[in-house]
Tab-separated table of C-alpha atoms in Angstrom:
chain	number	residue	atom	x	y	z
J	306	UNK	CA	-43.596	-17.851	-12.720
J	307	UNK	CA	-46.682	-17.029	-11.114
J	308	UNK	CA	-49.757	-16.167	-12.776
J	309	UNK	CA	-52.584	-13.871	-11.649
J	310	UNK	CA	-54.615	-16.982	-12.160
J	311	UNK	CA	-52.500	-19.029	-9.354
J	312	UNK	CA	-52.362	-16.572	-6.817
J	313	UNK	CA	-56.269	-17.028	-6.831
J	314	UNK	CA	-56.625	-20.645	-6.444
J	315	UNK	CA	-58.478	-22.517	-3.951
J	316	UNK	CA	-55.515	-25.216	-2.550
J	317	UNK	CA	-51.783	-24.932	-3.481
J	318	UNK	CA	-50.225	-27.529	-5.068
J	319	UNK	CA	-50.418	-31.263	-4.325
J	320	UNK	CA	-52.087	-30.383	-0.948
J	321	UNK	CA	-54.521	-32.929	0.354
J	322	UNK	CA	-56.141	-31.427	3.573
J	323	UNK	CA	-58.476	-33.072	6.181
J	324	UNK	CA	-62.320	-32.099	6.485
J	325	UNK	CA	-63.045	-30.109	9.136
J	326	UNK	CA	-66.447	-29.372	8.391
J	327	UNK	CA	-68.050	-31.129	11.242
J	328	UNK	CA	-65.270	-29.316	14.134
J	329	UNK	CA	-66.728	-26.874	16.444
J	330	UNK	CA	-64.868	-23.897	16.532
J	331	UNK	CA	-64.185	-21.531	19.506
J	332	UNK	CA	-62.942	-18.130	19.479
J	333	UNK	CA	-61.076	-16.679	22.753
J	334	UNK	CA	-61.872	-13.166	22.638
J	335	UNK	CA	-64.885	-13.660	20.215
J	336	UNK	CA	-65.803	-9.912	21.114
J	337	UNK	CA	-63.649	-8.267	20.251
J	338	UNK	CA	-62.703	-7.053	16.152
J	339	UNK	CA	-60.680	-9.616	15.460
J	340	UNK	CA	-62.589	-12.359	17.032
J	341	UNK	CA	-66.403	-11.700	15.727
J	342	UNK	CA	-64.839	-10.923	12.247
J	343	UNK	CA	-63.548	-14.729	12.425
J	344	UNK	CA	-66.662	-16.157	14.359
J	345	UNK	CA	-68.709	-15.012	11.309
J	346	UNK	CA	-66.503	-15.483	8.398
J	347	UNK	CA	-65.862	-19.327	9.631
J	348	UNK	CA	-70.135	-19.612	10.635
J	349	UNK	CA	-70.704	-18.632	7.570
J	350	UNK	CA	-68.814	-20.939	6.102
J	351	UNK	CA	-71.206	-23.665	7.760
J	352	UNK	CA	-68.662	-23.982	10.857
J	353	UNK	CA	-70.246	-24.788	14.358
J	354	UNK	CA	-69.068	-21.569	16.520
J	355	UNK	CA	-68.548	-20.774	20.189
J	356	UNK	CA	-67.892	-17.371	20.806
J	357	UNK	CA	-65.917	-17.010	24.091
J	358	UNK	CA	-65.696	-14.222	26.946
J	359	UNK	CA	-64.808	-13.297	30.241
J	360	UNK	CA	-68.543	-13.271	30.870
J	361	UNK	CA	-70.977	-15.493	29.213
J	362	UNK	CA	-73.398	-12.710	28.683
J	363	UNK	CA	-71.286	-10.904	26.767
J	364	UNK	CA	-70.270	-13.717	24.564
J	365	UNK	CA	-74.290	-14.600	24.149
J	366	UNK	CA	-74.972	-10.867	23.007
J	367	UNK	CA	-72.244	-10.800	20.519
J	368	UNK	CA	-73.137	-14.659	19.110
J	369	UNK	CA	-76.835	-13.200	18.464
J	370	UNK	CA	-75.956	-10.348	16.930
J	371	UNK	CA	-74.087	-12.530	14.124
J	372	UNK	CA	-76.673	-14.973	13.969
J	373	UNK	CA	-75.865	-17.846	11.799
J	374	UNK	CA	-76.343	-20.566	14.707
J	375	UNK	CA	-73.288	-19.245	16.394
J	376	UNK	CA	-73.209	-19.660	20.259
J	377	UNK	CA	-71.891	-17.974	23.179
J	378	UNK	CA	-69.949	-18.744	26.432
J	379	UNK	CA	-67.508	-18.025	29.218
J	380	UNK	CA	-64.512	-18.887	28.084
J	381	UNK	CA	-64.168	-22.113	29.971
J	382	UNK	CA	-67.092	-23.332	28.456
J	383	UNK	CA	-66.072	-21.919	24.943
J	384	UNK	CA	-63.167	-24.302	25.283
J	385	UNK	CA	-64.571	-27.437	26.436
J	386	UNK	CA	-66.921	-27.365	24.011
J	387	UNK	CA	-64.792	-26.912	21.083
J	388	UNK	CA	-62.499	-29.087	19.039
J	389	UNK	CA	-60.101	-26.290	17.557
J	390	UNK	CA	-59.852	-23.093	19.916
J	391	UNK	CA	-58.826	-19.467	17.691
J	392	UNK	CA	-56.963	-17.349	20.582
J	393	UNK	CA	-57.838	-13.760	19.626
J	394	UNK	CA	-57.730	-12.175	23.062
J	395	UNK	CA	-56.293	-8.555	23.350
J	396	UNK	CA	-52.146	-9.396	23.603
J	397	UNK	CA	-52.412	-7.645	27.598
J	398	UNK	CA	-54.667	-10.725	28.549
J	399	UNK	CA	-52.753	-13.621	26.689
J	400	UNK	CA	-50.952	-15.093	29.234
J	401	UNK	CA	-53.988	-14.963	32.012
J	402	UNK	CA	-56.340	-16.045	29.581
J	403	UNK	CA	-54.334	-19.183	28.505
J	404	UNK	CA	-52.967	-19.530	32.091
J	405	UNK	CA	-56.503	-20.104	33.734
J	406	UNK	CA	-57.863	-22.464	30.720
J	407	UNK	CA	-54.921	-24.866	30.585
J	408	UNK	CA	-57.243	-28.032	31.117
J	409	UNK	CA	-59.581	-27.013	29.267
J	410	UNK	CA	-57.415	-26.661	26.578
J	411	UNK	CA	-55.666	-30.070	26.966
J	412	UNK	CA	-55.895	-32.030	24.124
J	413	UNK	CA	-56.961	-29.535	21.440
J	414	UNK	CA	-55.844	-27.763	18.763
J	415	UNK	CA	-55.184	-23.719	19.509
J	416	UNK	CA	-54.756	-21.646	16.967
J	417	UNK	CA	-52.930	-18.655	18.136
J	418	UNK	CA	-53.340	-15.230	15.895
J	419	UNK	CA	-52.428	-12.405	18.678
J	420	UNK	CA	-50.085	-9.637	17.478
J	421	UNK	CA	-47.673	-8.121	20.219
J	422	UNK	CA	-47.791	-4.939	19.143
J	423	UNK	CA	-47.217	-1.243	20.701
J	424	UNK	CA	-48.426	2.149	19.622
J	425	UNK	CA	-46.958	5.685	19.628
J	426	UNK	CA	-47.244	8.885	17.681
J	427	UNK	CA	-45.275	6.942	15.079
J	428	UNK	CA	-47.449	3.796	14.776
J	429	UNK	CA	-47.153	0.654	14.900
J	430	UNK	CA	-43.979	-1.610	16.544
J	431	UNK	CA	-43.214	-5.176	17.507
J	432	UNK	CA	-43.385	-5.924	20.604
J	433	UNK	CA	-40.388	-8.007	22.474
J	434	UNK	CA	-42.189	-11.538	23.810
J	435	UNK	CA	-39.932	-12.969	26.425
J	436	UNK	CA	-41.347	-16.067	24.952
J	437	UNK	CA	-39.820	-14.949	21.025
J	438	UNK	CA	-43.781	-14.743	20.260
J	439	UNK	CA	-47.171	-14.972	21.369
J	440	UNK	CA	-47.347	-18.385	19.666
J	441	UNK	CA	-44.451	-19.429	21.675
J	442	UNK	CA	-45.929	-17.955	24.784
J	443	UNK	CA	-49.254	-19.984	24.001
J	444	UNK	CA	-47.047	-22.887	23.590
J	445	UNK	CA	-44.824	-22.760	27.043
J	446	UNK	CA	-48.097	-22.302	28.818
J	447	UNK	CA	-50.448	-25.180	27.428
J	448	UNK	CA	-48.304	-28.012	27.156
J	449	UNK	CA	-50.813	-30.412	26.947
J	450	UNK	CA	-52.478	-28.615	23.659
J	451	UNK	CA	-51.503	-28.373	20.457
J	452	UNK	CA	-50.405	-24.870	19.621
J	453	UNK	CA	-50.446	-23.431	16.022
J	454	UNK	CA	-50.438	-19.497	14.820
J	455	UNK	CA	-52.573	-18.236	11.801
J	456	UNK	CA	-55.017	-15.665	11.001
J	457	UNK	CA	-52.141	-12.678	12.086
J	458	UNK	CA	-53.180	-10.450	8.777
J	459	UNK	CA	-56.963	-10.133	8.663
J	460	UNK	CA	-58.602	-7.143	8.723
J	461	UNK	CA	-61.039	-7.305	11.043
J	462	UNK	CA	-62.554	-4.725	8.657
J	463	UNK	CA	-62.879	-6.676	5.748
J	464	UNK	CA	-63.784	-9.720	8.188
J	465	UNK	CA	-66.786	-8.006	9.644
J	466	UNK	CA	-67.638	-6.310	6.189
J	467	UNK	CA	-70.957	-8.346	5.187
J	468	UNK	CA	-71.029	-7.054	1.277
J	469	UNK	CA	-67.871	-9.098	0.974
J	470	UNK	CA	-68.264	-11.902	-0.298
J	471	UNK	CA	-64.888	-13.260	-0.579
J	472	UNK	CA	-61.381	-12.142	1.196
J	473	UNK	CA	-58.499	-12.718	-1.257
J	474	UNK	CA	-55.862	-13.263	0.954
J	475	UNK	CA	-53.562	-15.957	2.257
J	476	UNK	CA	-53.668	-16.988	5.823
J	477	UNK	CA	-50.193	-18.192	6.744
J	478	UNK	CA	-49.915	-21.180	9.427
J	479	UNK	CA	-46.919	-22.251	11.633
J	480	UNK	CA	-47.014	-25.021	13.976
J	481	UNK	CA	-44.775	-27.838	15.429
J	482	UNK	CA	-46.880	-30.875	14.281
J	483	UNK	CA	-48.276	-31.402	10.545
J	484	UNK	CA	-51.311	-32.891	11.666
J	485	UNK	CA	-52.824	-29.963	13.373
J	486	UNK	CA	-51.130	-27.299	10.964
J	487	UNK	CA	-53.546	-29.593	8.099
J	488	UNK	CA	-56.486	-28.800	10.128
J	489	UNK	CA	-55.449	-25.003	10.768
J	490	UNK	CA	-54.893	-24.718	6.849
J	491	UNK	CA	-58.402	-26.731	6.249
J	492	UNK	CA	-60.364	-24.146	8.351
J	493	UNK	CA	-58.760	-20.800	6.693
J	494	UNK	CA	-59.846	-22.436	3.467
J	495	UNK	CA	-63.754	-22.790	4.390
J	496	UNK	CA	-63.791	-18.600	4.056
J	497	UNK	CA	-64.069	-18.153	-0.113
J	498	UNK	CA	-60.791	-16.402	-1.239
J	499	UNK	CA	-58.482	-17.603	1.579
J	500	UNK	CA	-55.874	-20.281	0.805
J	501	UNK	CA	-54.091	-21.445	4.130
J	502	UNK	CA	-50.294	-21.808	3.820
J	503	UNK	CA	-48.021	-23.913	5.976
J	504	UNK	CA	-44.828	-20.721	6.979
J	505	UNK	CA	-42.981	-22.572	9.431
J	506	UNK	CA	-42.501	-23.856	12.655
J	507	UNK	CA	-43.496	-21.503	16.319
J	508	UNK	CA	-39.518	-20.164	16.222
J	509	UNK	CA	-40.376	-18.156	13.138
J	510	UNK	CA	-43.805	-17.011	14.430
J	511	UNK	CA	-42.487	-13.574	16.312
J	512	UNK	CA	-41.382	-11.816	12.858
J	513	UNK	CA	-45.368	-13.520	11.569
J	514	UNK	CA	-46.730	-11.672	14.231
J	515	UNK	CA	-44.679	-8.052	13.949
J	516	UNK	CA	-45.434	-8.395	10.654
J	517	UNK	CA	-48.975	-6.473	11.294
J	518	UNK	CA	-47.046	-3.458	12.435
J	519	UNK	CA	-45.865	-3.032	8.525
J	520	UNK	CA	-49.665	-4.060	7.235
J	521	UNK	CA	-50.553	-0.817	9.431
J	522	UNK	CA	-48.209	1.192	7.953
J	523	UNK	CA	-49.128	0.164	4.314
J	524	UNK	CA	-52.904	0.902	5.789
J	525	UNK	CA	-51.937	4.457	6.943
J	526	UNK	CA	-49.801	5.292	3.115
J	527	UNK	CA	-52.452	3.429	0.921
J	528	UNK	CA	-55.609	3.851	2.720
J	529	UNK	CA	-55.823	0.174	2.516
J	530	UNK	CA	-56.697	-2.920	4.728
J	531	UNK	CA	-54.324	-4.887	3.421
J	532	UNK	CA	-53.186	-8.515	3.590
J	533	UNK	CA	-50.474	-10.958	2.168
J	534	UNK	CA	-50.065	-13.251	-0.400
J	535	UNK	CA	-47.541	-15.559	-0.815
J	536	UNK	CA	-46.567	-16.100	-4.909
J	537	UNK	CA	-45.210	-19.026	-6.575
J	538	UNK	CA	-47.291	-21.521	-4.627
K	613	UNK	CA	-62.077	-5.974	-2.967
K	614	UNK	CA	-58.575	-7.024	-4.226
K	615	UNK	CA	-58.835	-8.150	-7.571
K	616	UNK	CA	-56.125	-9.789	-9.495
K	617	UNK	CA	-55.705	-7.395	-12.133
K	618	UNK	CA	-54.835	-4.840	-9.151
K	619	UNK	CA	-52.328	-7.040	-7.620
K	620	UNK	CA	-50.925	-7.128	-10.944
K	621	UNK	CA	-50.950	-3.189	-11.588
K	622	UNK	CA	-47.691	-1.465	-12.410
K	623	UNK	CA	-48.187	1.267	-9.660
K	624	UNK	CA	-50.391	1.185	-6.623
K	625	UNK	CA	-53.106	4.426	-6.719
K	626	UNK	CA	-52.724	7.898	-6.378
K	627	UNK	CA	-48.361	7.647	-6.398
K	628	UNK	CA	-46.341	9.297	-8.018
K	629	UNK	CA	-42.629	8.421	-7.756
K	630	UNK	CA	-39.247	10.153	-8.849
K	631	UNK	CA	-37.661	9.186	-11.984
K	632	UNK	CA	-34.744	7.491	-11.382
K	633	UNK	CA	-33.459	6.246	-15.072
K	634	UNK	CA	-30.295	8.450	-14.730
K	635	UNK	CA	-28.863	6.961	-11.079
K	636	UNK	CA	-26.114	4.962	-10.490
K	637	UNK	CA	-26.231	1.964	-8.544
K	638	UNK	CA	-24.005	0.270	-6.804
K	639	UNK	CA	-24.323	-3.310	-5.330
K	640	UNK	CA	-22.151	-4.259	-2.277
K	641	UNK	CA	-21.711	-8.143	-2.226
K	642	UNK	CA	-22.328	-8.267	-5.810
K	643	UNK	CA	-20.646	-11.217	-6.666
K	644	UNK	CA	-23.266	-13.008	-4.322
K	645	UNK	CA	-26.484	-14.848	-5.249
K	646	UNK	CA	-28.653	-11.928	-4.353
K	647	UNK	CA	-26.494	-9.393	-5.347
K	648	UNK	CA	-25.650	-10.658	-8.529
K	649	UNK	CA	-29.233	-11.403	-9.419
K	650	UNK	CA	-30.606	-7.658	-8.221
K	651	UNK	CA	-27.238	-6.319	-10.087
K	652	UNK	CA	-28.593	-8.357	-13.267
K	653	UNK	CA	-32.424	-7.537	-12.886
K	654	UNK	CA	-31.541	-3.775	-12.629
K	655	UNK	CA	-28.764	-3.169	-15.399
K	656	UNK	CA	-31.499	-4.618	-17.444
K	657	UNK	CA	-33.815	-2.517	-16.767
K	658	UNK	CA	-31.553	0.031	-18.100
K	659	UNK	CA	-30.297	0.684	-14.968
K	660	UNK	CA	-26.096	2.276	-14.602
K	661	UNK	CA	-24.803	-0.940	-12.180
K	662	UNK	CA	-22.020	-1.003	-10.088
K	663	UNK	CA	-20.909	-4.272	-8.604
K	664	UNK	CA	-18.274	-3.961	-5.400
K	665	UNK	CA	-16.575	-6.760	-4.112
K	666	UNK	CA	-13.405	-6.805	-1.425
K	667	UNK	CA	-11.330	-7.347	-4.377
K	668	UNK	CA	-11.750	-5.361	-7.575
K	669	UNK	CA	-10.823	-8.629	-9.597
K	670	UNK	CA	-13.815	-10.237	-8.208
K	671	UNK	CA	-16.225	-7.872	-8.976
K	672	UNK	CA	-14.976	-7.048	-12.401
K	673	UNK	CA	-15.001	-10.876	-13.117
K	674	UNK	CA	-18.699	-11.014	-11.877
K	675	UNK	CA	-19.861	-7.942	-13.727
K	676	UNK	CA	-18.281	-9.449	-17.110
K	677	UNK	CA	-20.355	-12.201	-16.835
K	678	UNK	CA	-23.561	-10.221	-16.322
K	679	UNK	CA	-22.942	-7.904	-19.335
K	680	UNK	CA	-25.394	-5.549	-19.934
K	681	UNK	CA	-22.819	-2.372	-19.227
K	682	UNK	CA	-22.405	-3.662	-15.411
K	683	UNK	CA	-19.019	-2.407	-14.102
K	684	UNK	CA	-16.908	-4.139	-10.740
K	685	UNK	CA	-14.604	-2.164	-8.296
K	686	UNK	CA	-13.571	-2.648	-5.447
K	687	UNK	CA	-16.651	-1.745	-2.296
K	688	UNK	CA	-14.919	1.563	-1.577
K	689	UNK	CA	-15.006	2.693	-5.373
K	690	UNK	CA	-18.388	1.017	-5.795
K	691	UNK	CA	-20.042	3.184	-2.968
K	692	UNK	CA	-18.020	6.413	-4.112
K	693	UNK	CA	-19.362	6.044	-7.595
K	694	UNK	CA	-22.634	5.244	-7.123
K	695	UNK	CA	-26.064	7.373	-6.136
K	696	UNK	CA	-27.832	4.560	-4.646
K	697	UNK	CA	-25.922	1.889	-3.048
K	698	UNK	CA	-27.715	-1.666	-2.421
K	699	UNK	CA	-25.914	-3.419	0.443
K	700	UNK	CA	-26.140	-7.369	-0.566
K	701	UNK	CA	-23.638	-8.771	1.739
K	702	UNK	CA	-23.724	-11.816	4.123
K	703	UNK	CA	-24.779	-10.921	7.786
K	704	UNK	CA	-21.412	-11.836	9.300
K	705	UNK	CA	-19.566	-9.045	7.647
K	706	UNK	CA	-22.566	-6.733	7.232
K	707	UNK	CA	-21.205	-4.402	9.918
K	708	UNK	CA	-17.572	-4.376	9.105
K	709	UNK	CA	-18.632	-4.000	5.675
K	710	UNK	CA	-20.417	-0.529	6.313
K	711	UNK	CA	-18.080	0.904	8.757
K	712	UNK	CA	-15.211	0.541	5.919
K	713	UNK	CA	-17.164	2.774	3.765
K	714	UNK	CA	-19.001	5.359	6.692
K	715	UNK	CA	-17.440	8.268	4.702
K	716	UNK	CA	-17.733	7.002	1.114
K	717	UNK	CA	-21.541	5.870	1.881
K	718	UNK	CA	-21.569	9.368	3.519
K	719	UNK	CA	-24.955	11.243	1.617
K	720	UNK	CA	-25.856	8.302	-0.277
K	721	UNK	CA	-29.186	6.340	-0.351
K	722	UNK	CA	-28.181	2.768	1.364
K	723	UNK	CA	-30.702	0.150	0.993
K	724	UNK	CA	-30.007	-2.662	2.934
K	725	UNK	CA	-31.431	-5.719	1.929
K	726	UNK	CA	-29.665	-8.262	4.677
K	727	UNK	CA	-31.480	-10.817	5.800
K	728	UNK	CA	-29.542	-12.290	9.458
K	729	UNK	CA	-30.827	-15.638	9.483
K	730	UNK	CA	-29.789	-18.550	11.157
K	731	UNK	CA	-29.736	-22.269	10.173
K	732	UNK	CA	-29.855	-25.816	11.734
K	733	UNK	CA	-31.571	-29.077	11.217
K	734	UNK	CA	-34.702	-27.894	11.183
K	735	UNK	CA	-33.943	-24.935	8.666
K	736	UNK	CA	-33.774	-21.696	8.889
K	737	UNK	CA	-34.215	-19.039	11.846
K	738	UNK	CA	-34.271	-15.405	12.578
K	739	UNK	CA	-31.095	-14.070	15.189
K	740	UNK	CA	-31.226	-11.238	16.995
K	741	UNK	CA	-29.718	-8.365	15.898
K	742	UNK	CA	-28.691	-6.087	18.901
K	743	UNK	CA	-29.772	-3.240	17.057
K	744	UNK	CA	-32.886	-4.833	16.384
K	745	UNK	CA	-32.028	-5.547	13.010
K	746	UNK	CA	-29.688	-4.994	10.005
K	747	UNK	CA	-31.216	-2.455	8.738
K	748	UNK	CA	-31.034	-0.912	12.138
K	749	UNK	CA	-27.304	-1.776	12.536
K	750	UNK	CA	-26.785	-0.005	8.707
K	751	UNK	CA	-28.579	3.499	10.130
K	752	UNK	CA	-26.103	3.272	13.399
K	753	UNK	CA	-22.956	2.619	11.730
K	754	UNK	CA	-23.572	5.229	9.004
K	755	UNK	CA	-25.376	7.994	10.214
K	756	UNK	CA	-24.622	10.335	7.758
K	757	UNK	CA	-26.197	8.185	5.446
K	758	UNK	CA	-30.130	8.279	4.012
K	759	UNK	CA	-30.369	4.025	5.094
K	760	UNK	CA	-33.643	2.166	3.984
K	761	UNK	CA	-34.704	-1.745	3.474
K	762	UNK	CA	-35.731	-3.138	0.927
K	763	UNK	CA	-35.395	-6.426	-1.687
K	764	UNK	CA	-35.643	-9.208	1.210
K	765	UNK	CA	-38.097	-11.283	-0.267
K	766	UNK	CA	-36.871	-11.870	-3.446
K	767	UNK	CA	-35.989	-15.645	-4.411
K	768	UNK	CA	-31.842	-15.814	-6.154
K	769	UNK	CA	-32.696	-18.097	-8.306
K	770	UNK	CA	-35.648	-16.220	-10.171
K	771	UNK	CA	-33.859	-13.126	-9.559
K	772	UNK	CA	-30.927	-15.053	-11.928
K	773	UNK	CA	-33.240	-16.761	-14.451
K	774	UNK	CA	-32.751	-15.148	-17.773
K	775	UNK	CA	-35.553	-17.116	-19.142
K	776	UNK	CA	-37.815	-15.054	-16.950
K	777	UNK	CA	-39.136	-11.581	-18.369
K	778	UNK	CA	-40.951	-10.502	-15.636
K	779	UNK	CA	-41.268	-11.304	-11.814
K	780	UNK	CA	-44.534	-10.601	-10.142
K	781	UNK	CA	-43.599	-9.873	-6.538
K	782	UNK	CA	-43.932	-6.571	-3.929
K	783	UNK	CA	-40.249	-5.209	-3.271
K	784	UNK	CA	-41.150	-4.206	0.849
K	785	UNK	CA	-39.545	-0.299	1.161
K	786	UNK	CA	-38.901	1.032	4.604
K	787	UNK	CA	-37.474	3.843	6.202
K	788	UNK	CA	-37.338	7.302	7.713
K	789	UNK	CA	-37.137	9.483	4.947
K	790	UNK	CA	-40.224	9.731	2.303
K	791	UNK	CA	-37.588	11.000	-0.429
K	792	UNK	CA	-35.532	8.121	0.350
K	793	UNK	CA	-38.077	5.022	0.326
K	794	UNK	CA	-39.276	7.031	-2.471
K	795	UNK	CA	-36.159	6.442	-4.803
K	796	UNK	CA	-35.885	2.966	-3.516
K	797	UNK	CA	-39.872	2.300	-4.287
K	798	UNK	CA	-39.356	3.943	-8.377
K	799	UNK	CA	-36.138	1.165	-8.350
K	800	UNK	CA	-37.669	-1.622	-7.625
K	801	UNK	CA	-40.182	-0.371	-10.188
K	802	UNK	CA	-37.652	-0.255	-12.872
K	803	UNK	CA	-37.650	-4.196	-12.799
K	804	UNK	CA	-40.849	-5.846	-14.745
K	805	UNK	CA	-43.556	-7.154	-12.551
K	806	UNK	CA	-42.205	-5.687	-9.422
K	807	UNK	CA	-43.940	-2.927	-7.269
K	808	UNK	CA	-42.572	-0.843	-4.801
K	809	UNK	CA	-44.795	-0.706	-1.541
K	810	UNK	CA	-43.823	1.551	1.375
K	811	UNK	CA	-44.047	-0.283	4.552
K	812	UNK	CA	-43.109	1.547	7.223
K	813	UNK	CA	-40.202	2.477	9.314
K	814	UNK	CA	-36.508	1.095	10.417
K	815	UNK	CA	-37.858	0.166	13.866
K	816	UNK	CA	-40.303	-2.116	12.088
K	817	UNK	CA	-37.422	-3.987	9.970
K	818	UNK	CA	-36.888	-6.970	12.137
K	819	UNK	CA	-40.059	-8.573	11.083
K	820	UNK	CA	-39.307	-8.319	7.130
K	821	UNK	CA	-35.525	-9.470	7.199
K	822	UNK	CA	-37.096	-12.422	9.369
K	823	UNK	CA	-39.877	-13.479	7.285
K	824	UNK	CA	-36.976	-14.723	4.900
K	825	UNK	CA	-37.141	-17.701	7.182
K	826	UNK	CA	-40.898	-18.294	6.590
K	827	UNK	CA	-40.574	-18.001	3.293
K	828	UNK	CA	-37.703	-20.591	3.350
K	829	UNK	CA	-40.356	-22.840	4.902
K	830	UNK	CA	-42.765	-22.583	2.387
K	831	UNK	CA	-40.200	-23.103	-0.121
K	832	UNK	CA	-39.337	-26.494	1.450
K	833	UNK	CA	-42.937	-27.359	1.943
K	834	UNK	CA	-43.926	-26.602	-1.613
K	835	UNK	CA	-41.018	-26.701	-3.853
K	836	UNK	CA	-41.167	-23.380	-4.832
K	837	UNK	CA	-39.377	-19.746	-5.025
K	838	UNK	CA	-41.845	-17.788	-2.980
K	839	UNK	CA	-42.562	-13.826	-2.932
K	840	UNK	CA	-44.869	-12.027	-1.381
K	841	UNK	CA	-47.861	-9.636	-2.625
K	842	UNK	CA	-49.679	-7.292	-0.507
K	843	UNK	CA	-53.257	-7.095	-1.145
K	844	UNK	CA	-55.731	-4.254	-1.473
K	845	UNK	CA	-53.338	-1.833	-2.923
């Protein structure tokens, strides 16, 4: 059975995963919550970083405020200059954002971690994806790229919160090709306290996503920012 | 910061939750994996267990083996006799199931725990559910009942093993009704190692039934019987 000890290591079982230290690492959407929270967590780590924007300006303002050698760009640039791309754009922009960077984005690894969600006076609900899920979405539309989903459950909170030194929390990864899902799990694991963990294949990334509408809800009940992790790996 | 000893804690902060030593359970689709295992896990925990089956033979048979004061009857007697009923059955006849026992079920707390998954070659799946899930389809087929979710995540086979004192695992609780999730939340309780986390409402059940299929993929990928934890509570 699992032991609090477990739960807390750095690597699961058995797993052998690449080094990605020397990747550069773009972020789609770099700032915004999500985004920055990443950028830093992952430049802190020792990552190279390209924060991406609409505007370059605003991509350079928000890579200077974290410091850390981090770099800003438009978003074209963002992505031709990085090896593994993070897509953390707002879920209304997905599909233009991805639409217009399609050759940029051939060849690389994008790691999808955009939640369809909606909001009412009730919270927090899944949104239907004609696609089944962002991931899927990001997947129909860059054909040339290599499409995973992770980083769904951060809080950008925690992320951005600089007296934290480590985030205890798993980071589950889905993907189509083992390869790139390695690399995706490699680069959760450079932030202390995260283990990645391999959760399927794109079909099964919709309920992944959703999934954040319950994390709110245990926020909201708990006053928490809570995450996942997986036990009995 | 999430610290193991707090993912470990019996009850997350500041809750207090009803006593619920005295109710009677029943467990629809006992004589199944899950149901036999939750059936086992609760009865000892002190808990009064009723297991219903289509046949009364069946579920007597199935209780005998468990022991521990477990009684079978048939699903009409099981739901009449019990408080709280558990509904444990396979997702093809999850809805004919329920609409059988609309005015037995009639006042009780249901917690449905289906998971409608599909499977192929490249494992398992989440369907559609045109209610949006099966929790969903439980509420509209018996609306005179108090329905919640709950007990999705939890792996047969530890569920079953005797050898195992204690399993160390979050029991998801959602629904409408705060006295409701409530119960369910103290229930899960009951069982050593288990807590009982509120996570949000029936509209938002999709996502848990379906992560079942993730969790089926990390089970494949690293031979284990995986759970989940939410951290920060």
């Amino acid at each position: 059975m699992t032991q609090p000890e477990s739960v807390n290591a750095a690597a699961g079982p058995g797993r052998e995963l690449p080094d990605v230290s020397a990747l550069v690492v773009g972020v789609l959407g770099g700032t915004g919550d999500q985004g920055r929270g990443l950028a830093y967590r992952l430049a802190q780590a020792g990552q190279q970083v390209v924060i991406g924007s609409r505007t370059a300006e605003r991509a350079v303002a928000a890579a200077e405020e974290i410091g850390l050698g981090v770099r800003g760009a438009d978003n074209a640039a963002c992505a031709r200059e990085s090896d593994v791309v993070i897509v953390a754009v707002p879920w209304d922009g997905h599909a233009e954002t991805l639409t217009a960077l399609r050759a940029e984005l051939a060849g690389k690894i994008v790691v999808d971690c955009v939640n369809p969600l909606g909001f009412d006076k009730q919270g927090a609900y899944a949104l239907q994806v004609p696609e089944g899920s962002a991931a899927q979405q990001a997947a129909a539309l860059l054909p040339d790229s290599r499409v995973t989903a992770a980083f769904h459950h951060l809080s950008a909170v925690l992320l951005q919160d600089a007296s934290l030194e480590r985030i205890d929390t798993d980071v589950l990864v889905l993907g189509e090709e083992r390869a790139a899902t390695d690399v995706v799990q490699a680069l959760a694991e450079r932030i202390p306290g995260m283990r990645g963990v391999f959760a399927g294949r794109l079909r099964n990334a919709h309920q992944v996503e959703g999934l954040v509408a319950n994390l709110i809800s245990v926020n909201r009940r708990y006053k928490a920012h809570a995450g996942l992790r997986i036990t009995d790996i």
